[in-house]
Amino acid sequence: MSATFPPIDAKKYGPWAVIAGGSEGIGSALAGYLAEAGINIVLVARKIEPLEEVAADLRARSGVEVRTLSLDLSADDMLDRLRAATDDIDVGFLVYNAGASHVTGEFINWPLEDVEKVVRLNTLGQAMLAHHFGKLMAQRGKGGIVLMGSLAGNAGSPTVIPYAGAKAFSQIFSEGLWWEMKQHGVDVLHVVVGSTDTPAMRRLGIVYRNNEADMPDEVARYTLANLTNGPVAVVPSMQERFRQLATINRAAATESNAALVMGNTEGTWLEGD
């Protein structure tokens, strides 16, 4: 990992960054690059043990301050708890990387509480954090917000319908937020990822063969290299597929997505904490 690439403007995006979903995968990779640029980190995720492991590694390698917060981002009191951990610091960067679906299968067979959790986590959670920290960044006239998306949000995706619908919300939400926030000097970027070899995928039983998935570090580097190229950046491995799904024939797009999702692991587009 290099401190010089991707180039990160610590004066614009520091002195603190909040990374929701920062205990593993893309989130922890982003934390590493931001820390090497001298930006202090607040890591947020549900499980405290991996949070503390990432925090210890960041402190040892970069010397920055690192705070950890074990938090369910779908909980009713999540913003109050996050504010209690961050109101005393100047946050110039927000990453919302939480949001992997922990359930797959036919929608009508999902437990209703899981439907609600996935929708809340992927829509309300990111909207609340973007609203809170975005207002603070606008007041200071600089900062950055990264909302991690998924190719699943670009067409109907059987077996992960709530997740895919929520990721569609995320992309359109990000596009509008990008326009408004650039008036205040704040960058907004929605990153569309696809098959990514993360611990969350392995817990779902999805194991990719060699060279069939992006690595978290690759996605992190691409994200940070495109911070000023919003509102949407699509990882290179998914750009052709993204173009194919951008059709007015939504039945064809959904059938195409369904063939991938139902047929092999390359069609499953999930990420997050």
PDB file of C-alpha atoms in Angstrom:
ATOM      1  CA  MET A   1       0.000   0.000   0.000  1.00  0.00           C
ATOM      2  CA  SER A   2       1.343   3.392  -0.963  1.00  0.00           C
ATOM      3  CA  ALA A   3       0.777   6.738   0.698  1.00  0.00           C
ATOM      4  CA  THR A   4       1.225   8.566  -2.606  1.00  0.00           C
ATOM      5  CA  PHE A   5      -1.362   6.696  -4.669  1.00  0.00           C
ATOM      6  CA  PRO A   6      -4.186   7.310  -4.722  1.00  0.00           C
ATOM      7  CA  PRO A   7      -3.391  10.954  -3.945  1.00  0.00           C
ATOM      8  CA  ILE A   8      -5.561  12.127  -1.046  1.00  0.00           C
ATOM      9  CA  ASP A   9      -5.952  15.764  -0.047  1.00  0.00           C
ATOM     10  CA  ALA A  10      -5.868  15.528   3.751  1.00  0.00           C
ATOM     11  CA  LYS A  11      -6.564  19.253   4.108  1.00  0.00           C
ATOM     12  CA  LYS A  12      -9.810  18.877   2.173  1.00  0.00           C
ATOM     13  CA  TYR A  13     -10.952  15.496   3.469  1.00  0.00           C
ATOM     14  CA  GLY A  14      -9.470  15.506   6.979  1.00  0.00           C
ATOM     15  CA  PRO A  15      -8.789  15.747   9.798  1.00  0.00           C
ATOM     16  CA  TRP A  16     -11.225  12.885  10.532  1.00  0.00           C
ATOM     17  CA  ALA A  17     -13.019  10.317   8.381  1.00  0.00           C
ATOM     18  CA  VAL A  18     -15.995   8.191   9.409  1.00  0.00           C
ATOM     19  CA  ILE A  19     -16.140   4.783   7.753  1.00  0.00           C
ATOM     20  CA  ALA A  20     -19.398   2.914   8.261  1.00  0.00           C
ATOM     21  CA  GLY A  21     -18.663  -0.713   7.476  1.00  0.00           C
ATOM     22  CA  GLY A  22     -14.972  -0.302   8.208  1.00  0.00           C
ATOM     23  CA  SER A  23     -14.124  -3.605   9.862  1.00  0.00           C
ATOM     24  CA  GLU A  24     -13.224  -5.539   6.707  1.00  0.00           C
ATOM     25  CA  GLY A  25     -13.216  -5.619   2.919  1.00  0.00           C
ATOM     26  CA  ILE A  26     -13.506  -2.364   0.989  1.00  0.00           C
ATOM     27  CA  GLY A  27     -14.112  -0.318   4.135  1.00  0.00           C
ATOM     28  CA  SER A  28     -10.910  -1.369   5.883  1.00  0.00           C
ATOM     29  CA  ALA A  29      -8.941  -0.928   2.651  1.00  0.00           C
ATOM     30  CA  LEU A  30     -10.213   2.649   2.344  1.00  0.00           C
ATOM     31  CA  ALA A  31      -9.343   3.239   5.990  1.00  0.00           C
ATOM     32  CA  GLY A  32      -5.777   2.169   5.302  1.00  0.00           C
ATOM     33  CA  TYR A  33      -5.264   4.646   2.485  1.00  0.00           C
ATOM     34  CA  LEU A  34      -6.899   7.507   4.377  1.00  0.00           C
ATOM     35  CA  ALA A  35      -4.798   6.791   7.466  1.00  0.00           C
ATOM     36  CA  GLU A  36      -1.591   6.767   5.430  1.00  0.00           C
ATOM     37  CA  ALA A  37      -2.564  10.212   4.165  1.00  0.00           C
ATOM     38  CA  GLY A  38      -2.643  11.381   7.789  1.00  0.00           C
ATOM     39  CA  ILE A  39      -6.426  11.384   8.262  1.00  0.00           C
ATOM     40  CA  ASN A  40      -7.732  10.148  11.615  1.00  0.00           C
ATOM     41  CA  ILE A  41     -10.342   7.417  11.413  1.00  0.00           C
ATOM     42  CA  VAL A  42     -13.627   6.501  13.094  1.00  0.00           C
ATOM     43  CA  LEU A  43     -14.401   2.868  12.295  1.00  0.00           C
ATOM     44  CA  VAL A  44     -18.028   1.800  12.616  1.00  0.00           C
ATOM     45  CA  ALA A  45     -19.360  -1.756  12.334  1.00  0.00           C
ATOM     46  CA  ARG A  46     -21.339  -4.283  14.318  1.00  0.00           C
ATOM     47  CA  LYS A  47     -18.592  -6.629  15.534  1.00  0.00           C
ATOM     48  CA  ILE A  48     -16.095  -5.129  17.934  1.00  0.00           C
ATOM     49  CA  GLU A  49     -13.312  -7.710  17.532  1.00  0.00           C
ATOM     50  CA  PRO A  50     -12.545  -7.080  13.828  1.00  0.00           C
ATOM     51  CA  LEU A  51     -12.969  -3.344  14.427  1.00  0.00           C
ATOM     52  CA  GLU A  52     -10.278  -3.373  17.081  1.00  0.00           C
ATOM     53  CA  GLU A  53      -7.979  -5.469  14.878  1.00  0.00           C
ATOM     54  CA  VAL A  54      -8.225  -2.970  12.028  1.00  0.00           C
ATOM     55  CA  ALA A  55      -7.788  -0.057  14.441  1.00  0.00           C
ATOM     56  CA  ALA A  56      -4.642  -1.544  15.961  1.00  0.00           C
ATOM     57  CA  ASP A  57      -3.165  -2.119  12.513  1.00  0.00           C
ATOM     58  CA  LEU A  58      -3.914   1.446  11.419  1.00  0.00           C
ATOM     59  CA  ARG A  59      -2.341   2.924  14.549  1.00  0.00           C
ATOM     60  CA  ALA A  60       0.766   0.781  14.166  1.00  0.00           C
ATOM     61  CA  ARG A  61       1.268   1.567  10.476  1.00  0.00           C
ATOM     62  CA  SER A  62       0.302   5.220  10.290  1.00  0.00           C
ATOM     63  CA  GLY A  63       0.280   6.712  13.764  1.00  0.00           C
ATOM     64  CA  VAL A  64      -3.135   8.342  13.308  1.00  0.00           C
ATOM     65  CA  GLU A  65      -5.861   8.435  15.926  1.00  0.00           C
ATOM     66  CA  VAL A  66      -8.479   5.729  15.496  1.00  0.00           C
ATOM     67  CA  ARG A  67     -11.816   5.444  17.246  1.00  0.00           C
ATOM     68  CA  THR A  68     -14.052   2.389  17.060  1.00  0.00           C
ATOM     69  CA  LEU A  69     -17.790   2.139  17.513  1.00  0.00           C
ATOM     70  CA  SER A  70     -19.702  -1.135  17.596  1.00  0.00           C
ATOM     71  CA  LEU A  71     -23.038  -0.141  16.110  1.00  0.00           C
ATOM     72  CA  ASP A  72     -25.956  -1.619  14.195  1.00  0.00           C
ATOM     73  CA  LEU A  73     -26.606   1.028  11.551  1.00  0.00           C
ATOM     74  CA  SER A  74     -30.196  -0.131  11.163  1.00  0.00           C
ATOM     75  CA  ALA A  75     -30.986   0.579  14.834  1.00  0.00           C
ATOM     76  CA  ASP A  76     -33.356   3.407  15.749  1.00  0.00           C
ATOM     77  CA  ASP A  77     -30.766   5.151  17.933  1.00  0.00           C
ATOM     78  CA  MET A  78     -27.798   4.736  15.599  1.00  0.00           C
ATOM     79  CA  LEU A  79     -27.391   8.436  14.740  1.00  0.00           C
ATOM     80  CA  ASP A  80     -27.519   9.467  18.396  1.00  0.00           C
ATOM     81  CA  ARG A  81     -24.825   6.940  19.242  1.00  0.00           C
ATOM     82  CA  LEU A  82     -22.684   7.954  16.293  1.00  0.00           C
ATOM     83  CA  ARG A  83     -22.994  11.616  17.198  1.00  0.00           C
ATOM     84  CA  ALA A  84     -21.917  10.825  20.744  1.00  0.00           C
ATOM     85  CA  ALA A  85     -18.703   9.410  19.286  1.00  0.00           C
ATOM     86  CA  THR A  86     -18.058  12.176  16.741  1.00  0.00           C
ATOM     87  CA  ASP A  87     -19.565  15.489  17.851  1.00  0.00           C
ATOM     88  CA  ASP A  88     -16.232  16.570  19.355  1.00  0.00           C
ATOM     89  CA  ILE A  89     -14.210  16.087  16.149  1.00  0.00           C
ATOM     90  CA  ASP A  90     -14.111  17.690  12.683  1.00  0.00           C
ATOM     91  CA  VAL A  91     -15.265  15.070  10.177  1.00  0.00           C
ATOM     92  CA  GLY A  92     -14.306  15.852   6.586  1.00  0.00           C
ATOM     93  CA  PHE A  93     -14.947  12.487   4.965  1.00  0.00           C
ATOM     94  CA  LEU A  94     -17.748   9.935   5.137  1.00  0.00           C
ATOM     95  CA  VAL A  95     -17.771   6.457   3.670  1.00  0.00           C
ATOM     96  CA  TYR A  96     -20.983   4.426   3.807  1.00  0.00           C
ATOM     97  CA  ASN A  97     -19.819   0.924   3.009  1.00  0.00           C
ATOM     98  CA  ALA A  98     -22.315  -0.954   5.181  1.00  0.00           C
ATOM     99  CA  GLY A  99     -25.125  -2.756   3.474  1.00  0.00           C
ATOM    100  CA  ALA A 100     -24.505  -6.334   2.398  1.00  0.00           C
ATOM    101  CA  SER A 101     -27.602  -8.490   2.312  1.00  0.00           C
ATOM    102  CA  HIS A 102     -27.292 -11.284   4.844  1.00  0.00           C
ATOM    103  CA  VAL A 103     -30.261 -13.093   3.285  1.00  0.00           C
ATOM    104  CA  THR A 104     -30.828 -14.484  -0.206  1.00  0.00           C
ATOM    105  CA  GLY A 105     -33.760 -16.289  -1.733  1.00  0.00           C
ATOM    106  CA  GLU A 106     -37.260 -15.698  -3.070  1.00  0.00           C
ATOM    107  CA  PHE A 107     -38.564 -12.399  -1.723  1.00  0.00           C
ATOM    108  CA  ILE A 108     -41.875 -13.722  -0.377  1.00  0.00           C
ATOM    109  CA  ASN A 109     -39.957 -16.251   1.696  1.00  0.00           C
ATOM    110  CA  TRP A 110     -37.769 -13.636   3.379  1.00  0.00           C
ATOM    111  CA  PRO A 111     -38.686 -12.965   7.014  1.00  0.00           C
ATOM    112  CA  LEU A 112     -40.280  -9.529   7.110  1.00  0.00           C
ATOM    113  CA  GLU A 113     -37.804  -8.334   9.728  1.00  0.00           C
ATOM    114  CA  ASP A 114     -34.954  -9.097   7.302  1.00  0.00           C
ATOM    115  CA  VAL A 115     -36.676  -7.136   4.534  1.00  0.00           C
ATOM    116  CA  GLU A 116     -36.952  -4.147   6.855  1.00  0.00           C
ATOM    117  CA  LYS A 117     -33.354  -4.455   8.074  1.00  0.00           C
ATOM    118  CA  VAL A 118     -31.864  -4.551   4.564  1.00  0.00           C
ATOM    119  CA  VAL A 119     -33.970  -1.608   3.381  1.00  0.00           C
ATOM    120  CA  ARG A 120     -33.252   0.492   6.493  1.00  0.00           C
ATOM    121  CA  LEU A 121     -29.523  -0.238   6.373  1.00  0.00           C
ATOM    122  CA  ASN A 122     -29.120   0.560   2.679  1.00  0.00           C
ATOM    123  CA  THR A 123     -31.445   3.566   2.434  1.00  0.00           C
ATOM    124  CA  LEU A 124     -32.318   5.267   5.703  1.00  0.00           C
ATOM    125  CA  GLY A 125     -28.927   4.623   7.278  1.00  0.00           C
ATOM    126  CA  GLN A 126     -26.920   6.235   4.501  1.00  0.00           C
ATOM    127  CA  ALA A 127     -29.408   9.083   4.094  1.00  0.00           C
ATOM    128  CA  MET A 128     -29.214   9.960   7.792  1.00  0.00           C
ATOM    129  CA  LEU A 129     -25.417   9.913   7.874  1.00  0.00           C
ATOM    130  CA  ALA A 130     -25.141  11.882   4.626  1.00  0.00           C
ATOM    131  CA  HIS A 131     -27.574  14.458   6.018  1.00  0.00           C
ATOM    132  CA  HIS A 132     -25.775  14.858   9.352  1.00  0.00           C
ATOM    133  CA  PHE A 133     -22.179  14.911   8.141  1.00  0.00           C
ATOM    134  CA  GLY A 134     -23.046  16.584   4.837  1.00  0.00           C
ATOM    135  CA  LYS A 135     -24.482  19.583   6.674  1.00  0.00           C
ATOM    136  CA  LEU A 136     -21.288  19.920   8.720  1.00  0.00           C
ATOM    137  CA  MET A 137     -19.110  19.649   5.598  1.00  0.00           C
ATOM    138  CA  ALA A 138     -21.203  22.247   3.776  1.00  0.00           C
ATOM    139  CA  GLN A 139     -20.738  24.654   6.670  1.00  0.00           C
ATOM    140  CA  ARG A 140     -16.950  24.347   6.434  1.00  0.00           C
ATOM    141  CA  GLY A 141     -16.965  24.414   2.617  1.00  0.00           C
ATOM    142  CA  LYS A 142     -15.058  21.185   1.942  1.00  0.00           C
ATOM    143  CA  GLY A 143     -15.184  17.442   2.404  1.00  0.00           C
ATOM    144  CA  GLY A 144     -16.167  14.240   0.684  1.00  0.00           C
ATOM    145  CA  ILE A 145     -18.910  11.605   0.844  1.00  0.00           C
ATOM    146  CA  VAL A 146     -18.572   8.126  -0.669  1.00  0.00           C
ATOM    147  CA  LEU A 147     -21.612   5.864  -0.888  1.00  0.00           C
ATOM    148  CA  MET A 148     -20.816   2.339  -2.006  1.00  0.00           C
ATOM    149  CA  GLY A 149     -23.268   0.909  -4.504  1.00  0.00           C
ATOM    150  CA  SER A 150     -23.744  -2.252  -6.478  1.00  0.00           C
ATOM    151  CA  LEU A 151     -24.425  -3.321 -10.038  1.00  0.00           C
ATOM    152  CA  ALA A 152     -27.417  -5.160  -8.550  1.00  0.00           C
ATOM    153  CA  GLY A 153     -29.086  -1.748  -8.273  1.00  0.00           C
ATOM    154  CA  ASN A 154     -29.191  -1.288 -12.044  1.00  0.00           C
ATOM    155  CA  ALA A 155     -31.746  -3.967 -12.884  1.00  0.00           C
ATOM    156  CA  GLY A 156     -34.093  -6.335 -11.112  1.00  0.00           C
ATOM    157  CA  SER A 157     -32.050  -8.904  -9.197  1.00  0.00           C
ATOM    158  CA  PRO A 158     -33.882 -12.062  -8.121  1.00  0.00           C
ATOM    159  CA  THR A 159     -32.922 -13.522  -4.715  1.00  0.00           C
ATOM    160  CA  VAL A 160     -31.734 -10.111  -3.436  1.00  0.00           C
ATOM    161  CA  ILE A 161     -34.710  -7.913  -4.377  1.00  0.00           C
ATOM    162  CA  PRO A 162     -34.714  -5.642  -1.273  1.00  0.00           C
ATOM    163  CA  TYR A 163     -30.956  -5.152  -1.517  1.00  0.00           C
ATOM    164  CA  ALA A 164     -31.061  -4.374  -5.241  1.00  0.00           C
ATOM    165  CA  GLY A 165     -33.938  -1.937  -4.833  1.00  0.00           C
ATOM    166  CA  ALA A 166     -32.115  -0.192  -2.016  1.00  0.00           C
ATOM    167  CA  LYS A 167     -28.961   0.126  -4.113  1.00  0.00           C
ATOM    168  CA  ALA A 168     -31.031   1.713  -6.888  1.00  0.00           C
ATOM    169  CA  PHE A 169     -32.151   4.279  -4.313  1.00  0.00           C
ATOM    170  CA  SER A 170     -28.527   4.837  -3.331  1.00  0.00           C
ATOM    171  CA  GLN A 171     -27.426   5.690  -6.856  1.00  0.00           C
ATOM    172  CA  ILE A 172     -30.219   8.183  -7.564  1.00  0.00           C
ATOM    173  CA  PHE A 173     -29.863   9.656  -4.084  1.00  0.00           C
ATOM    174  CA  SER A 174     -26.135  10.127  -4.685  1.00  0.00           C
ATOM    175  CA  GLU A 175     -26.637  11.836  -8.020  1.00  0.00           C
ATOM    176  CA  GLY A 176     -28.881  14.507  -6.521  1.00  0.00           C
ATOM    177  CA  LEU A 177     -26.668  14.891  -3.475  1.00  0.00           C
ATOM    178  CA  TRP A 178     -23.613  15.299  -5.725  1.00  0.00           C
ATOM    179  CA  TRP A 179     -25.195  18.283  -7.482  1.00  0.00           C
ATOM    180  CA  GLU A 180     -26.285  19.997  -4.283  1.00  0.00           C
ATOM    181  CA  MET A 181     -23.092  19.403  -2.335  1.00  0.00           C
ATOM    182  CA  LYS A 182     -20.729  20.544  -5.068  1.00  0.00           C
ATOM    183  CA  GLN A 183     -22.258  24.000  -4.586  1.00  0.00           C
ATOM    184  CA  HIS A 184     -20.687  23.861  -1.106  1.00  0.00           C
ATOM    185  CA  GLY A 185     -17.287  22.493  -2.153  1.00  0.00           C
ATOM    186  CA  VAL A 186     -18.058  18.915  -1.055  1.00  0.00           C
ATOM    187  CA  ASP A 187     -17.425  15.928  -3.328  1.00  0.00           C
ATOM    188  CA  VAL A 188     -19.977  13.099  -3.525  1.00  0.00           C
ATOM    189  CA  LEU A 189     -19.293   9.782  -5.213  1.00  0.00           C
ATOM    190  CA  HIS A 190     -21.435   6.675  -5.650  1.00  0.00           C
ATOM    191  CA  VAL A 191     -19.239   3.690  -6.527  1.00  0.00           C
ATOM    192  CA  VAL A 192     -20.819   0.821  -8.435  1.00  0.00           C
ATOM    193  CA  VAL A 193     -19.065  -2.430  -7.590  1.00  0.00           C
ATOM    194  CA  GLY A 194     -19.706  -5.954  -8.746  1.00  0.00           C
ATOM    195  CA  SER A 195     -18.196  -9.286  -7.794  1.00  0.00           C
ATOM    196  CA  THR A 196     -15.772  -8.483  -4.978  1.00  0.00           C
ATOM    197  CA  ASP A 197     -13.841 -11.016  -2.932  1.00  0.00           C
ATOM    198  CA  THR A 198     -14.716  -9.911   0.596  1.00  0.00           C
ATOM    199  CA  PRO A 199     -15.335 -11.705   3.899  1.00  0.00           C
ATOM    200  CA  ALA A 200     -19.029 -10.852   3.565  1.00  0.00           C
ATOM    201  CA  MET A 201     -19.152 -12.865   0.340  1.00  0.00           C
ATOM    202  CA  ARG A 202     -17.438 -15.829   1.920  1.00  0.00           C
ATOM    203  CA  ARG A 203     -19.926 -15.825   4.788  1.00  0.00           C
ATOM    204  CA  LEU A 204     -22.692 -16.155   2.156  1.00  0.00           C
ATOM    205  CA  GLY A 205     -20.863 -19.149   0.734  1.00  0.00           C
ATOM    206  CA  ILE A 206     -19.720 -17.323  -2.408  1.00  0.00           C
ATOM    207  CA  VAL A 207     -16.181 -18.280  -3.355  1.00  0.00           C
ATOM    208  CA  TYR A 208     -14.761 -16.852  -6.574  1.00  0.00           C
ATOM    209  CA  ARG A 209     -12.249 -18.595  -8.759  1.00  0.00           C
ATOM    210  CA  ASN A 210      -8.972 -16.854  -9.623  1.00  0.00           C
ATOM    211  CA  ASN A 211      -9.392 -13.496 -11.417  1.00  0.00           C
ATOM    212  CA  GLU A 212     -13.211 -13.677 -11.331  1.00  0.00           C
ATOM    213  CA  ALA A 213     -13.641 -10.934  -8.734  1.00  0.00           C
ATOM    214  CA  ASP A 214     -12.166  -7.596  -7.798  1.00  0.00           C
ATOM    215  CA  MET A 215     -10.131  -7.382  -4.621  1.00  0.00           C
ATOM    216  CA  PRO A 216     -11.117  -4.846  -1.931  1.00  0.00           C
ATOM    217  CA  ASP A 217      -7.852  -2.951  -2.310  1.00  0.00           C
ATOM    218  CA  GLU A 218      -8.468  -2.508  -6.048  1.00  0.00           C
ATOM    219  CA  VAL A 219     -11.911  -1.056  -5.377  1.00  0.00           C
ATOM    220  CA  ALA A 220     -10.535   1.250  -2.669  1.00  0.00           C
ATOM    221  CA  ARG A 221      -7.827   2.593  -4.963  1.00  0.00           C
ATOM    222  CA  TYR A 222     -10.301   3.182  -7.779  1.00  0.00           C
ATOM    223  CA  THR A 223     -12.673   4.943  -5.397  1.00  0.00           C
ATOM    224  CA  LEU A 224     -10.086   7.345  -4.038  1.00  0.00           C
ATOM    225  CA  ALA A 225      -8.703   8.063  -7.496  1.00  0.00           C
ATOM    226  CA  ASN A 226     -12.180   9.181  -8.616  1.00  0.00           C
ATOM    227  CA  LEU A 227     -13.349  11.303  -5.694  1.00  0.00           C
ATOM    228  CA  THR A 228     -13.758  14.376  -7.883  1.00  0.00           C
ATOM    229  CA  ASN A 229     -15.304  12.461 -10.796  1.00  0.00           C
ATOM    230  CA  GLY A 230     -18.818  12.055  -9.391  1.00  0.00           C
ATOM    231  CA  PRO A 231     -21.602  11.486  -9.203  1.00  0.00           C
ATOM    232  CA  VAL A 232     -21.107   7.844 -10.235  1.00  0.00           C
ATOM    233  CA  ALA A 233     -17.996   5.765 -10.823  1.00  0.00           C
ATOM    234  CA  VAL A 234     -18.237   2.166 -12.024  1.00  0.00           C
ATOM    235  CA  VAL A 235     -15.339  -0.167 -11.290  1.00  0.00           C
ATOM    236  CA  PRO A 236     -13.625  -1.133 -14.571  1.00  0.00           C
ATOM    237  CA  SER A 237     -14.633  -4.790 -14.404  1.00  0.00           C
ATOM    238  CA  MET A 238     -18.327  -3.827 -14.364  1.00  0.00           C
ATOM    239  CA  GLN A 239     -18.383  -0.976 -16.882  1.00  0.00           C
ATOM    240  CA  GLU A 240     -19.481  -3.013 -19.891  1.00  0.00           C
ATOM    241  CA  ARG A 241     -22.166  -4.768 -17.864  1.00  0.00           C
ATOM    242  CA  PHE A 242     -23.304  -1.384 -16.521  1.00  0.00           C
ATOM    243  CA  ARG A 243     -23.717  -0.138 -20.094  1.00  0.00           C
ATOM    244  CA  GLN A 244     -25.676  -3.243 -21.059  1.00  0.00           C
ATOM    245  CA  LEU A 245     -28.139  -2.706 -18.227  1.00  0.00           C
ATOM    246  CA  ALA A 246     -28.684   0.966 -19.132  1.00  0.00           C
ATOM    247  CA  THR A 247     -31.493   0.142 -21.537  1.00  0.00           C
ATOM    248  CA  ILE A 248     -35.116   1.229 -21.686  1.00  0.00           C
ATOM    249  CA  ASN A 249     -36.075  -2.430 -22.137  1.00  0.00           C
ATOM    250  CA  ARG A 250     -36.303  -3.183 -18.444  1.00  0.00           C
ATOM    251  CA  ALA A 251     -37.683  -6.679 -18.997  1.00  0.00           C
ATOM    252  CA  ALA A 252     -34.577  -7.586 -20.993  1.00  0.00           C
ATOM    253  CA  ALA A 253     -32.291  -6.051 -18.365  1.00  0.00           C
ATOM    254  CA  THR A 254     -34.000  -7.991 -15.583  1.00  0.00           C
ATOM    255  CA  GLU A 255     -33.970 -11.249 -17.527  1.00  0.00           C
ATOM    256  CA  SER A 256     -30.259 -10.759 -18.152  1.00  0.00           C
ATOM    257  CA  ASN A 257     -29.610 -10.081 -14.489  1.00  0.00           C
ATOM    258  CA  ALA A 258     -31.685 -13.071 -13.482  1.00  0.00           C
ATOM    259  CA  ALA A 259     -29.699 -15.379 -15.757  1.00  0.00           C
ATOM    260  CA  LEU A 260     -26.493 -14.330 -14.001  1.00  0.00           C
ATOM    261  CA  VAL A 261     -27.825 -14.321 -10.464  1.00  0.00           C
ATOM    262  CA  MET A 262     -29.570 -17.677 -10.771  1.00  0.00           C
ATOM    263  CA  GLY A 263     -26.839 -19.299 -12.805  1.00  0.00           C
ATOM    264  CA  ASN A 264     -23.513 -18.552 -11.102  1.00  0.00           C
ATOM    265  CA  THR A 265     -21.729 -16.586  -8.390  1.00  0.00           C
ATOM    266  CA  GLU A 266     -20.524 -13.946 -10.825  1.00  0.00           C
ATOM    267  CA  GLY A 267     -24.065 -12.613 -10.866  1.00  0.00           C
ATOM    268  CA  THR A 268     -24.192 -11.887  -7.135  1.00  0.00           C
ATOM    269  CA  TRP A 269     -23.347  -8.256  -6.415  1.00  0.00           C
ATOM    270  CA  LEU A 270     -23.121  -7.645  -2.715  1.00  0.00           C
ATOM    271  CA  GLU A 271     -20.738  -5.795  -0.477  1.00  0.00           C
ATOM    272  CA  GLY A 272     -20.479  -4.093   2.856  1.00  0.00           C
ATOM    273  CA  ASP A 273     -20.233  -4.819   6.554  1.00  0.00           C
TER     274      ASP A 273
END
